[in-house]
Amino acid sequence: MEERLILISNDDGIASKGIDTLIRIAQPYGKLVVVAPVNAQSGKSHSVSLTTPIRYEIRHSSKNLEKYVLYGTPVDCVKGALTKILPRKPDLMLSGINHGANSAISVVYSGTMGAAIEASFYGIPSIGLSIITHDLDADFKTIEKTAPALIEKVLEHGLPNQVSLNVNYPVTTPDKFKGFKICTQTKSYWYEDFEETTDRFGNIAYYQRGHLVNMEPENPDCDENALAENYAAIVPVRADFTEYKMINELKNWNL
Amino acid sequence: MEERLILISNDDGIASKGIDTLIRIAQPYGKLVVVAPVNAQSGKSHSVSLTTPIRYEIRHSSKNLEKYVLYGTPVDCVKGALTKILPRKPDLMLSGINHGANSAISVVYSGTMGAAIEASFYGIPSIGLSIITHDLDADFKTIEKTAPALIEKVLEHGLPNQVSLNVNYPVTTPDKFKGFKICTQTKSYWYEDFEETTDRFGNIAYYQRGHLVNMEPENPDCDENALAENYAAIVPVRADFTEYKMINELKNWNL
């Protein structure tokens, strides 16, 4: 039987603790090919380099692990891997582990999920994994202990074509962790609060600060609230933006 | 009665023909505030500047039109407009007119729709407009003639909270144009075909080329096929990625 082939990427870049942890978690499951951005790509969403060429370099090659850095976005990494680097379509794609939450509406801004969603377009079962802290030295023990069960279930059942999983972990210890919960994406938006700064030329500029506004604080089944209860939230994701509920109303506008 | 306030942005940048056309179309409907990227931001999706500060400059101010350039992404433009530039929440947001299709799965990569979707998060009725050619000197006559009716309908009916419209126009003349059609987002993906080039340091790099693969060529109600029939396709859009159909199946995995 052919060896299982697993593609790994992220948006924090090749040097992050999160991707090292994910490589360690995935190692028992097959040959790993890591194609990750050379530098941090947080907030890059599903962006793709259209006007500049992308470039990649191999950085490590051993029997069961190859590592490439790519000068581009997380989605560029997936496109580069599938088009140029991998010998065939991989059996699984893992993205992360992201340092920072990609729950609720943050999924839209997420490069981690951009990469996972991109891989899902080609029928590859894909999982994006995040921990809800930006701590660069985050404690991934709970994830190391529990993510293998999730990976094994995905390998066993597969995922529907063009569907990926968005998995967010709380900051917790294995003894307090409540397990996985299947969730919906929390209705929400970011309240922005710009912080004024001055650039080196004396121009006023702004850092974007803000916080998530949870529009359904009473819903026990949405990801944000599951995380608050110390569950890891799993949302099945499909990038179909159609608001089907509004189709008939729009037809009645008689445009 | 307070004057209507309209926010305009795009992803091709302040200097594009598309945004000039949109300004001309929108002028009769209220006071316009344009906040657009200083340079082209195609393919920037919903990306947001998280680690670098954003800056903007006013470039034009008259009674019914203000223009700002912003050093950032289309979504940064909307966040900057709502947080710092506009005196109040606008009554309408228009994004475009994009030079290039944002139909089918291209909506995911689109900075034009990133901006419209971002505005919709705050309850602002938002429309993203695109023409399916990258011609920088595209002929916008059909759009100039027909978009006002659409804008008037949106002003009359409003849009549900967090819903925007993704409107793509065919390349056609007013006499051949079939009108608007309410559509779903075409199931599809991009087939990539990288073009090899060499950078100035002699390194091999790749331009991403490709074409859209339409996975439902027989569906008359999806946007890609409506465009092929010379309709302008309107898809109501909500950035809820949840694949609701898979929730119960995942629960049965007993994770």
Short mmCIF file of C-alpha atoms in Angstrom, two decimals:
data_model
loop_
_atom_site.label_atom_id
_atom_site.label_comp_id
_atom_site.label_asym_id
_atom_site.label_seq_id
_atom_site.Cartn_x
_atom_site.Cartn_y
_atom_site.Cartn_z
CA MET A 1 0.00 0.00 0.00
CA GLU A 2 1.24 3.45 -0.89
CA GLU A 3 2.46 5.52 2.01
CA ARG A 4 0.08 8.18 3.22
CA LEU A 5 1.04 11.70 2.10
CA ILE A 6 0.25 14.66 4.36
CA LEU A 7 0.63 18.34 3.46
CA ILE A 8 1.24 20.78 6.33
CA SER A 9 1.12 24.57 6.20
CA ASN A 10 0.30 27.49 8.49
CA ASP A 11 0.16 31.26 8.58
CA ASP A 12 2.61 32.01 11.39
CA GLY A 13 5.50 30.91 9.20
CA ILE A 14 7.96 28.04 9.14
CA ALA A 15 9.71 29.11 12.37
CA SER A 16 6.69 29.01 14.68
CA LYS A 17 6.26 26.69 17.65
CA GLY A 18 2.77 25.83 16.42
CA ILE A 19 3.92 24.23 13.16
CA ASP A 20 6.69 22.32 14.94
CA THR A 21 4.08 20.92 17.30
CA LEU A 22 1.80 19.98 14.40
CA ILE A 23 4.66 18.18 12.64
CA ARG A 24 5.30 16.18 15.81
CA ILE A 25 1.60 15.30 16.11
CA ALA A 26 1.28 14.26 12.45
CA GLN A 27 4.52 12.28 12.14
CA PRO A 28 2.98 8.86 13.00
CA TYR A 29 0.41 9.17 10.23
CA GLY A 30 2.52 9.28 7.06
CA LYS A 31 5.10 11.11 5.04
CA LEU A 32 4.94 14.82 5.81
CA VAL A 33 5.60 17.59 3.32
CA VAL A 34 5.66 21.00 4.98
CA VAL A 35 5.20 24.03 2.73
CA ALA A 36 4.97 27.09 4.92
CA PRO A 37 5.40 30.84 4.49
CA VAL A 38 8.92 32.07 5.18
CA ASN A 39 7.50 34.72 7.51
CA ALA A 40 4.36 35.45 9.51
CA GLN A 41 1.19 35.88 7.45
CA SER A 42 -1.41 36.52 10.14
CA GLY A 43 -4.62 38.11 8.88
CA LYS A 44 -3.83 37.26 5.26
CA SER A 45 -7.16 35.47 4.85
CA HIS A 46 -7.55 33.75 1.49
CA SER A 47 -5.19 36.15 -0.31
CA VAL A 48 -3.15 34.95 -3.22
CA SER A 49 -0.17 36.49 -5.04
CA LEU A 50 -1.52 37.45 -8.47
CA THR A 51 0.92 40.09 -9.69
CA THR A 52 4.22 38.90 -8.20
CA PRO A 53 5.80 35.49 -8.83
CA ILE A 54 6.15 33.12 -5.89
CA ARG A 55 9.31 31.23 -5.04
CA TYR A 56 10.12 28.34 -2.72
CA GLU A 57 13.22 26.64 -1.33
CA ILE A 58 13.76 23.23 0.23
CA ARG A 59 15.12 23.45 3.77
CA HIS A 60 15.00 19.88 5.04
CA SER A 61 14.72 16.44 3.51
CA SER A 62 14.69 13.13 5.33
CA LYS A 63 12.83 9.87 4.77
CA ASN A 64 9.51 10.94 6.24
CA LEU A 65 9.75 14.70 6.33
CA GLU A 66 10.39 17.40 3.74
CA LYS A 67 10.24 21.09 4.58
CA TYR A 68 9.91 23.95 2.13
CA VAL A 69 9.67 27.67 2.74
CA LEU A 70 7.60 29.67 0.30
CA TYR A 71 7.71 33.42 -0.29
CA GLY A 72 3.99 34.05 -0.33
CA THR A 73 0.71 33.66 1.50
CA PRO A 74 -0.70 30.51 3.12
CA VAL A 75 -2.96 29.97 0.08
CA ASP A 76 0.08 30.39 -2.20
CA CYS A 77 1.73 27.61 -0.16
CA VAL A 78 -1.13 25.22 -0.87
CA LYS A 79 -1.25 26.14 -4.56
CA GLY A 80 2.53 25.79 -4.84
CA ALA A 81 2.50 22.46 -3.04
CA LEU A 82 -0.28 20.99 -5.20
CA THR A 83 1.01 22.38 -8.49
CA LYS A 84 4.79 22.09 -8.15
CA ILE A 85 6.07 20.39 -5.01
CA LEU A 86 4.02 17.29 -4.17
CA PRO A 87 4.35 14.13 -6.28
CA ARG A 88 0.57 13.55 -6.06
CA LYS A 89 -2.56 14.85 -4.34
CA PRO A 90 -2.05 14.44 -0.57
CA ASP A 91 -4.35 12.29 1.56
CA LEU A 92 -4.67 14.91 4.28
CA MET A 93 -3.87 18.57 4.79
CA LEU A 94 -3.19 20.09 8.21
CA SER A 95 -2.87 23.84 8.82
CA GLY A 96 -1.53 25.45 11.98
CA ILE A 97 -1.30 25.17 14.86
CA ASN A 98 -2.20 28.85 14.75
CA HIS A 99 -1.16 31.10 17.61
CA GLY A 100 -4.47 32.97 18.00
CA ALA A 101 -8.20 32.27 17.73
CA ASN A 102 -9.83 31.57 14.38
CA SER A 103 -13.26 31.02 15.87
CA ALA A 104 -16.41 33.03 15.08
CA ILE A 105 -16.00 35.63 12.31
CA SER A 106 -12.20 35.47 12.68
CA VAL A 107 -12.32 32.51 10.28
CA VAL A 108 -12.82 35.10 7.51
CA TYR A 109 -9.53 36.89 8.29
CA SER A 110 -7.55 33.73 8.94
CA GLY A 111 -4.61 32.65 6.83
CA THR A 112 -4.56 29.32 8.66
CA MET A 113 -8.10 28.59 7.53
CA GLY A 114 -7.38 30.15 4.12
CA ALA A 115 -4.86 27.36 3.55
CA ALA A 116 -7.15 24.61 4.86
CA ILE A 117 -10.11 25.87 2.82
CA GLU A 118 -7.94 26.12 -0.30
CA ALA A 119 -6.84 22.49 0.07
CA SER A 120 -10.46 21.41 0.53
CA PHE A 121 -11.33 22.87 -2.90
CA TYR A 122 -9.37 20.01 -4.47
CA GLY A 123 -11.08 17.28 -2.45
CA ILE A 124 -8.34 16.97 0.16
CA PRO A 125 -9.60 16.36 3.72
CA SER A 126 -8.26 19.39 5.58
CA ILE A 127 -8.11 20.52 9.18
CA GLY A 128 -7.15 23.97 10.47
CA LEU A 129 -6.02 23.97 14.10
CA SER A 130 -5.69 27.02 16.35
CA ILE A 131 -5.19 27.83 20.02
CA ILE A 132 -6.88 30.96 21.31
CA THR A 133 -3.76 32.75 22.53
CA HIS A 134 -1.19 34.78 20.62
CA ASP A 135 1.53 33.65 23.06
CA LEU A 136 4.41 32.62 20.78
CA ASP A 137 5.41 30.07 23.41
CA ALA A 138 1.86 28.71 23.86
CA ASP A 139 1.40 25.47 25.78
CA PHE A 140 0.23 22.89 23.22
CA LYS A 141 0.08 19.90 25.64
CA THR A 142 -3.70 19.51 25.46
CA ILE A 143 -3.58 19.59 21.67
CA GLU A 144 -0.72 17.11 21.48
CA LYS A 145 -2.71 14.75 23.66
CA THR A 146 -6.10 15.04 21.94
CA ALA A 147 -5.59 16.04 18.27
CA PRO A 148 -4.46 12.51 17.22
CA ALA A 149 -7.97 11.16 17.90
CA LEU A 150 -9.43 13.84 15.62
CA ILE A 151 -6.91 13.16 12.86
CA GLU A 152 -7.67 9.46 13.05
CA LYS A 153 -11.42 10.09 12.73
CA VAL A 154 -10.87 12.27 9.65
CA LEU A 155 -8.63 9.62 8.09
CA GLU A 156 -11.30 7.00 8.85
CA HIS A 157 -14.38 8.90 7.61
CA GLY A 158 -12.91 11.41 5.17
CA LEU A 159 -14.65 14.74 4.62
CA PRO A 160 -17.13 15.78 1.92
CA ASN A 161 -15.62 17.41 -1.16
CA GLN A 162 -14.77 21.09 -0.46
CA VAL A 163 -15.44 20.79 3.29
CA SER A 164 -12.73 21.35 5.90
CA LEU A 165 -12.74 21.52 9.69
CA ASN A 166 -12.02 24.67 11.70
CA VAL A 167 -10.77 23.51 15.11
CA ASN A 168 -10.08 25.98 17.90
CA TYR A 169 -8.64 24.96 21.26
CA PRO A 170 -9.06 26.81 24.54
CA VAL A 171 -6.05 27.67 26.70
CA THR A 172 -6.33 24.92 29.24
CA THR A 173 -4.62 21.92 30.78
CA PRO A 174 -5.46 18.31 29.87
CA ASP A 175 -7.23 17.71 33.23
CA LYS A 176 -9.59 20.71 32.75
CA PHE A 177 -10.20 20.14 29.02
CA LYS A 178 -13.80 19.09 28.31
CA GLY A 179 -13.20 17.49 24.90
CA PHE A 180 -14.45 18.28 21.41
CA LYS A 181 -17.75 19.96 20.60
CA ILE A 182 -19.30 20.18 17.12
CA CYS A 183 -20.30 23.82 16.63
CA THR A 184 -21.58 26.49 14.29
CA GLN A 185 -19.64 29.66 13.45
CA THR A 186 -20.61 32.31 16.03
CA LYS A 187 -22.46 35.31 14.57
CA SER A 188 -20.11 38.16 15.41
CA TYR A 189 -18.00 41.05 14.20
CA TRP A 190 -14.89 42.91 15.36
CA TYR A 191 -15.31 46.20 17.19
CA GLU A 192 -12.30 48.25 16.11
CA ASP A 193 -10.41 50.66 18.33
CA PHE A 194 -7.49 52.15 16.40
CA GLU A 195 -4.35 53.03 18.36
CA GLU A 196 -2.58 56.13 17.12
CA THR A 197 1.13 55.96 16.46
CA THR A 198 3.64 58.03 14.47
CA ASP A 199 5.79 56.54 11.74
CA ARG A 200 9.46 57.41 11.37
CA PHE A 201 8.59 60.20 8.95
CA GLY A 202 6.27 61.88 11.46
CA ASN A 203 3.03 60.73 9.83
CA ILE A 204 0.14 59.65 12.01
CA ALA A 205 -0.77 55.99 11.51
CA TYR A 206 -2.94 53.48 13.31
CA TYR A 207 -2.56 50.02 14.72
CA GLN A 208 -5.81 48.11 14.49
CA ARG A 209 -6.89 46.95 17.93
CA GLY A 210 -10.30 45.60 18.70
CA HIS A 211 -12.33 42.87 20.24
CA LEU A 212 -14.85 40.35 19.00
CA VAL A 213 -18.51 41.18 19.57
CA ASN A 214 -20.44 37.94 20.12
CA MET A 215 -23.95 38.39 18.70
CA GLU A 216 -25.32 35.15 20.14
CA PRO A 217 -23.97 34.93 23.71
CA GLU A 218 -26.75 32.51 24.77
CA ASN A 219 -26.24 29.93 22.01
CA PRO A 220 -24.51 26.86 23.55
CA ASP A 221 -23.76 25.39 20.11
CA CYS A 222 -21.61 28.13 18.57
CA ASP A 223 -17.84 27.94 18.67
CA GLU A 224 -17.12 31.03 20.77
CA ASN A 225 -19.31 29.82 23.63
CA ALA A 226 -18.00 26.25 23.49
CA LEU A 227 -14.47 27.63 23.86
CA ALA A 228 -15.55 29.62 26.92
CA GLU A 229 -16.67 26.30 28.44
CA ASN A 230 -13.23 24.74 27.84
CA TYR A 231 -14.27 22.66 24.84
CA ALA A 232 -12.29 22.53 21.62
CA ALA A 233 -14.76 23.81 19.00
CA ILE A 234 -15.03 22.01 15.65
CA VAL A 235 -16.90 23.83 12.87
CA PRO A 236 -17.37 22.09 9.50
CA VAL A 237 -16.55 24.73 6.89
CA ARG A 238 -17.59 25.24 3.28
CA ALA A 239 -16.71 28.46 1.45
CA ASP A 240 -20.16 28.89 -0.04
CA PHE A 241 -21.09 32.50 0.72
CA THR A 242 -24.59 32.24 -0.80
CA GLU A 243 -27.32 33.45 1.57
CA TYR A 244 -29.90 30.97 0.28
CA LYS A 245 -32.60 32.37 2.57
CA MET A 246 -32.55 35.64 0.62
CA ILE A 247 -32.81 34.26 -2.92
CA ASN A 248 -36.61 34.35 -3.07
CA GLU A 249 -36.84 37.79 -1.47
CA LEU A 250 -34.43 39.17 -4.05
CA LYS A 251 -36.42 37.60 -6.87
CA ASN A 252 -39.45 39.50 -5.59
CA TRP A 253 -37.63 42.81 -6.03
CA ASN A 254 -38.34 42.40 -9.76
CA LEU A 255 -35.05 43.85 -10.87
CA MET B 1 -33.74 64.96 6.62
CA GLU B 2 -30.08 64.12 6.99
CA GLU B 3 -28.20 63.71 3.76
CA ARG B 4 -27.51 60.13 2.71
CA LEU B 5 -23.91 59.04 3.33
CA ILE B 6 -22.29 56.52 0.97
CA LEU B 7 -18.91 54.83 1.46
CA ILE B 8 -17.05 53.70 -1.66
CA SER B 9 -14.00 51.48 -1.86
CA ASN B 10 -12.43 48.95 -4.19
CA ASP B 11 -9.42 46.68 -4.60
CA ASP B 12 -7.93 48.03 -7.83
CA GLY B 13 -6.86 51.21 -6.05
CA ILE B 14 -7.88 54.87 -6.17
CA ALA B 15 -6.57 55.40 -9.72
CA SER B 16 -8.70 52.79 -11.50
CA LYS B 17 -11.34 53.48 -14.12
CA GLY B 18 -13.74 51.21 -12.26
CA ILE B 19 -13.89 53.35 -9.12
CA ASP B 20 -14.24 56.55 -11.15
CA THR B 21 -17.21 54.98 -12.91
CA LEU B 22 -18.74 53.90 -9.60
CA ILE B 23 -18.36 57.42 -8.20
CA ARG B 24 -20.19 58.80 -11.24
CA ILE B 25 -22.97 56.22 -10.84
CA ALA B 26 -23.39 56.88 -7.11
CA GLN B 27 -23.19 60.68 -7.16
CA PRO B 28 -26.98 61.28 -7.46
CA TYR B 29 -27.69 59.24 -4.32
CA GLY B 30 -25.91 61.19 -1.59
CA LYS B 31 -22.66 62.45 -0.17
CA LEU B 32 -19.83 60.14 -1.22
CA VAL B 33 -16.78 59.34 0.86
CA VAL B 34 -14.23 57.31 -1.09
CA VAL B 35 -11.63 55.41 0.95
CA ALA B 36 -9.59 53.30 -1.45
CA PRO B 37 -6.21 51.59 -1.42
CA VAL B 38 -3.38 53.71 -2.77
CA ASN B 39 -2.37 50.84 -5.08
CA ALA B 40 -3.82 47.68 -6.58
CA GLN B 41 -4.87 45.01 -4.08
CA SER B 42 -6.23 42.28 -6.34
CA GLY B 43 -6.48 38.87 -4.71
CA LYS B 44 -6.13 40.32 -1.23
CA SER B 45 -9.35 38.63 -0.12
CA HIS B 46 -10.43 39.58 3.41
CA SER B 47 -6.88 40.30 4.56
CA VAL B 48 -6.26 42.92 7.21
CA SER B 49 -3.06 44.65 8.39
CA LEU B 50 -2.45 43.30 11.88
CA THR B 51 1.25 43.91 12.45
CA THR B 52 1.84 47.16 10.56
CA PRO B 53 0.04 50.45 11.20
CA ILE B 54 -2.22 51.83 8.48
CA ARG B 55 -2.18 55.41 7.28
CA TYR B 56 -4.48 57.50 5.12
CA GLU B 57 -4.41 60.88 3.38
CA ILE B 58 -7.17 63.10 2.06
CA ARG B 59 -6.83 63.80 -1.67
CA HIS B 60 -10.04 65.61 -2.58
CA SER B 61 -12.77 67.45 -0.71
CA SER B 62 -15.81 69.15 -2.21
CA LYS B 63 -19.40 69.50 -1.05
CA ASN B 64 -20.59 66.05 -2.06
CA LEU B 65 -17.37 64.12 -2.51
CA GLU B 66 -14.38 63.34 -0.33
CA LYS B 67 -11.58 61.06 -1.46
CA TYR B 68 -9.01 59.38 0.75
CA VAL B 69 -6.18 57.03 -0.12
CA LEU B 70 -5.26 54.41 2.44
CA TYR B 71 -2.03 52.43 2.68
CA GLY B 72 -3.56 49.02 3.27
CA THR B 73 -5.98 46.40 2.04
CA PRO B 74 -9.62 46.88 0.96
CA VAL B 75 -10.79 45.60 4.35
CA ASP B 76 -8.39 48.05 6.07
CA CYS B 77 -10.11 50.79 4.02
CA VAL B 78 -13.52 49.86 5.42
CA LYS B 79 -12.23 49.57 8.98
CA GLY B 80 -10.39 52.89 8.66
CA ALA B 81 -13.45 54.59 7.18
CA LEU B 82 -15.80 53.34 9.89
CA THR B 83 -13.41 53.89 12.79
CA LYS B 84 -11.65 57.13 11.85
CA ILE B 85 -12.85 58.88 8.71
CA LEU B 86 -16.65 58.86 8.50
CA PRO B 87 -18.70 61.11 10.80
CA ARG B 88 -21.29 58.33 11.24
CA LYS B 89 -22.24 54.89 9.95
CA PRO B 90 -22.92 55.19 6.21
CA ASP B 91 -26.29 54.32 4.70
CA LEU B 92 -24.76 52.35 1.85
CA MET B 93 -21.41 50.88 0.89
CA LEU B 94 -20.34 50.28 -2.72
CA SER B 95 -17.20 48.38 -3.70
CA GLY B 96 -15.68 48.30 -7.17
CA ILE B 97 -16.26 48.38 -10.00
CA ASN B 98 -13.72 45.58 -10.08
CA HIS B 99 -11.76 44.90 -13.25
CA GLY B 100 -12.12 41.09 -13.24
CA ALA B 101 -14.68 38.46 -12.31
CA ASN B 102 -15.60 37.82 -8.68
CA SER B 103 -18.17 35.17 -9.52
CA ALA B 104 -18.12 31.52 -8.41
CA ILE B 105 -15.29 30.64 -5.98
CA SER B 106 -13.41 33.81 -6.98
CA VAL B 107 -15.50 35.59 -4.33
CA VAL B 108 -13.21 33.97 -1.75
CA TYR B 109 -10.06 35.58 -3.22
CA SER B 110 -11.69 38.94 -3.92
CA GLY B 111 -10.60 42.15 -2.22
CA THR B 112 -13.62 43.90 -3.75
CA MET B 113 -15.97 41.51 -1.98
CA GLY B 114 -13.74 41.52 1.11
CA ALA B 115 -14.54 45.22 1.49
CA ALA B 116 -18.29 44.78 0.82
CA ILE B 117 -18.53 41.82 3.20
CA GLU B 118 -16.61 43.72 5.90
CA ALA B 119 -19.05 46.65 5.67
CA SER B 120 -22.00 44.26 5.90
CA PHE B 121 -20.72 43.01 9.29
CA TYR B 122 -21.72 46.39 10.76
CA GLY B 123 -25.23 46.35 9.31
CA ILE B 124 -24.41 48.54 6.31
CA PRO B 125 -26.20 47.54 3.06
CA SER B 126 -23.27 46.76 0.76
CA ILE B 127 -22.85 45.92 -2.90
CA GLY B 128 -19.72 44.66 -4.63
CA LEU B 129 -19.69 45.27 -8.38
CA SER B 130 -17.39 43.62 -10.92
CA ILE B 131 -17.06 43.24 -14.67
CA ILE B 132 -15.63 39.98 -15.94
CA THR B 133 -12.64 41.41 -17.80
CA HIS B 134 -9.25 42.53 -16.53
CA ASP B 135 -9.09 45.19 -19.25
CA LEU B 136 -7.96 48.34 -17.41
CA ASP B 137 -9.97 50.39 -19.92
CA ALA B 138 -13.09 48.21 -19.68
CA ASP B 139 -16.33 49.49 -21.19
CA PHE B 140 -18.67 50.22 -18.28
CA LYS B 141 -21.62 51.57 -20.33
CA THR B 142 -23.97 48.70 -19.51
CA ILE B 143 -23.21 49.07 -15.81
CA GLU B 144 -23.65 52.85 -15.88
CA LYS B 145 -27.04 52.34 -17.47
CA THR B 146 -28.36 49.54 -15.25
CA ALA B 147 -26.66 49.73 -11.83
CA PRO B 148 -28.75 52.74 -10.69
CA ALA B 149 -31.91 50.58 -10.65
CA LEU B 150 -30.13 48.07 -8.41
CA ILE B 151 -28.83 50.76 -6.05
CA GLU B 152 -32.33 52.21 -5.79
CA LYS B 153 -33.80 48.80 -4.90
CA VAL B 154 -31.20 48.29 -2.17
CA LEU B 155 -31.90 51.77 -0.77
CA GLU B 156 -35.63 51.00 -0.84
CA HIS B 157 -35.56 47.51 0.69
CA GLY B 158 -32.30 47.51 2.63
CA LEU B 159 -30.44 44.25 3.16
CA PRO B 160 -30.50 41.86 6.14
CA ASN B 161 -27.82 42.44 8.78
CA GLN B 162 -24.46 40.99 7.61
CA VAL B 163 -25.68 40.29 4.07
CA SER B 164 -24.17 41.97 1.01
CA LEU B 165 -24.65 41.52 -2.73
CA ASN B 166 -22.03 40.16 -5.10
CA VAL B 167 -22.85 41.54 -8.55
CA ASN B 168 -20.90 40.46 -11.63
CA TYR B 169 -21.49 41.93 -15.07
CA PRO B 170 -20.75 40.25 -18.39
CA VAL B 171 -18.76 42.04 -21.08
CA THR B 172 -21.61 43.16 -23.29
CA THR B 173 -23.38 46.12 -24.80
CA PRO B 174 -26.64 47.56 -23.44
CA ASP B 175 -28.67 46.14 -26.37
CA LYS B 176 -27.42 42.58 -25.80
CA PHE B 177 -27.60 42.71 -22.01
CA LYS B 178 -30.31 40.39 -20.62
CA GLY B 179 -30.75 42.11 -17.23
CA PHE B 180 -30.19 40.94 -13.66
CA LYS B 181 -30.51 37.35 -12.47
CA ILE B 182 -30.58 36.26 -8.82
CA CYS B 183 -28.07 33.42 -8.49
CA THR B 184 -26.19 31.06 -6.21
CA GLN B 185 -22.38 30.93 -6.00
CA THR B 186 -21.18 28.41 -8.59
CA LYS B 187 -19.48 25.32 -7.12
CA SER B 188 -16.00 25.56 -8.57
CA TYR B 189 -12.26 25.78 -8.00
CA TRP B 190 -9.23 27.16 -9.81
CA TYR B 191 -7.07 24.82 -11.82
CA GLU B 192 -3.54 26.20 -11.44
CA ASP B 193 -0.91 26.21 -14.13
CA PHE B 194 2.24 27.92 -12.87
CA GLU B 195 4.34 29.83 -15.37
CA GLU B 196 8.07 29.63 -14.72
CA THR B 197 10.09 32.81 -14.66
CA THR B 198 13.48 33.86 -13.30
CA ASP B 199 13.88 36.71 -10.84
CA ARG B 200 16.67 39.25 -11.18
CA PHE B 201 18.89 37.18 -8.89
CA GLY B 202 18.57 34.12 -11.10
CA ASN B 203 16.12 32.24 -8.86
CA ILE B 204 13.28 30.30 -10.44
CA ALA B 205 9.89 31.68 -9.49
CA TYR B 206 6.32 31.17 -10.68
CA TYR B 207 3.47 33.32 -11.83
CA GLN B 208 0.15 31.76 -10.91
CA ARG B 209 -1.96 31.24 -13.99
CA GLY B 210 -5.06 29.13 -14.08
CA HIS B 211 -8.67 28.87 -15.01
CA LEU B 212 -11.91 28.34 -13.17
CA VAL B 213 -13.34 24.81 -13.19
CA ASN B 214 -17.14 25.01 -13.12
CA MET B 215 -18.46 22.00 -11.18
CA GLU B 216 -22.11 22.60 -12.10
CA PRO B 217 -22.14 23.49 -15.80
CA GLU B 218 -25.82 22.49 -16.15
CA ASN B 219 -27.20 24.63 -13.31
CA PRO B 220 -29.02 27.64 -14.85
CA ASP B 221 -29.24 29.40 -11.48
CA CYS B 222 -25.56 29.72 -10.56
CA ASP B 223 -23.67 32.93 -11.25
CA GLU B 224 -21.11 31.58 -13.70
CA ASN B 225 -23.76 30.22 -16.04
CA ALA B 226 -25.94 33.33 -15.82
CA LEU B 227 -22.93 35.40 -16.90
CA ALA B 228 -22.41 33.12 -19.88
CA GLU B 229 -26.00 33.94 -20.91
CA ASN B 230 -25.29 37.70 -20.75
CA TYR B 231 -27.07 38.29 -17.45
CA ALA B 232 -25.56 40.27 -14.59
CA ALA B 233 -25.44 37.76 -11.73
CA ILE B 234 -26.49 38.85 -8.24
CA VAL B 235 -25.58 36.53 -5.35
CA PRO B 236 -26.69 37.44 -1.82
CA VAL B 237 -23.66 36.83 0.38
CA ARG B 238 -23.21 36.01 4.06
CA ALA B 239 -19.79 35.07 5.43
CA ASP B 240 -21.08 32.13 7.43
CA PHE B 241 -18.77 29.26 6.52
CA THR B 242 -20.63 26.67 8.59
CA GLU B 243 -21.53 23.53 6.62
CA TYR B 244 -24.77 22.95 8.54
CA LYS B 245 -25.48 19.74 6.62
CA MET B 246 -22.46 18.10 8.24
CA ILE B 247 -23.14 18.98 11.89
CA ASN B 248 -25.12 15.83 12.66
CA GLU B 249 -22.72 13.55 10.83
CA LEU B 250 -19.81 14.97 12.83
CA LYS B 251 -21.71 14.48 16.08
CA ASN B 252 -22.03 10.80 15.17
CA TRP B 253 -18.26 10.49 14.99
CA ASN B 254 -18.36 10.44 18.82
CA LEU B 255 -15.18 12.39 19.22
#
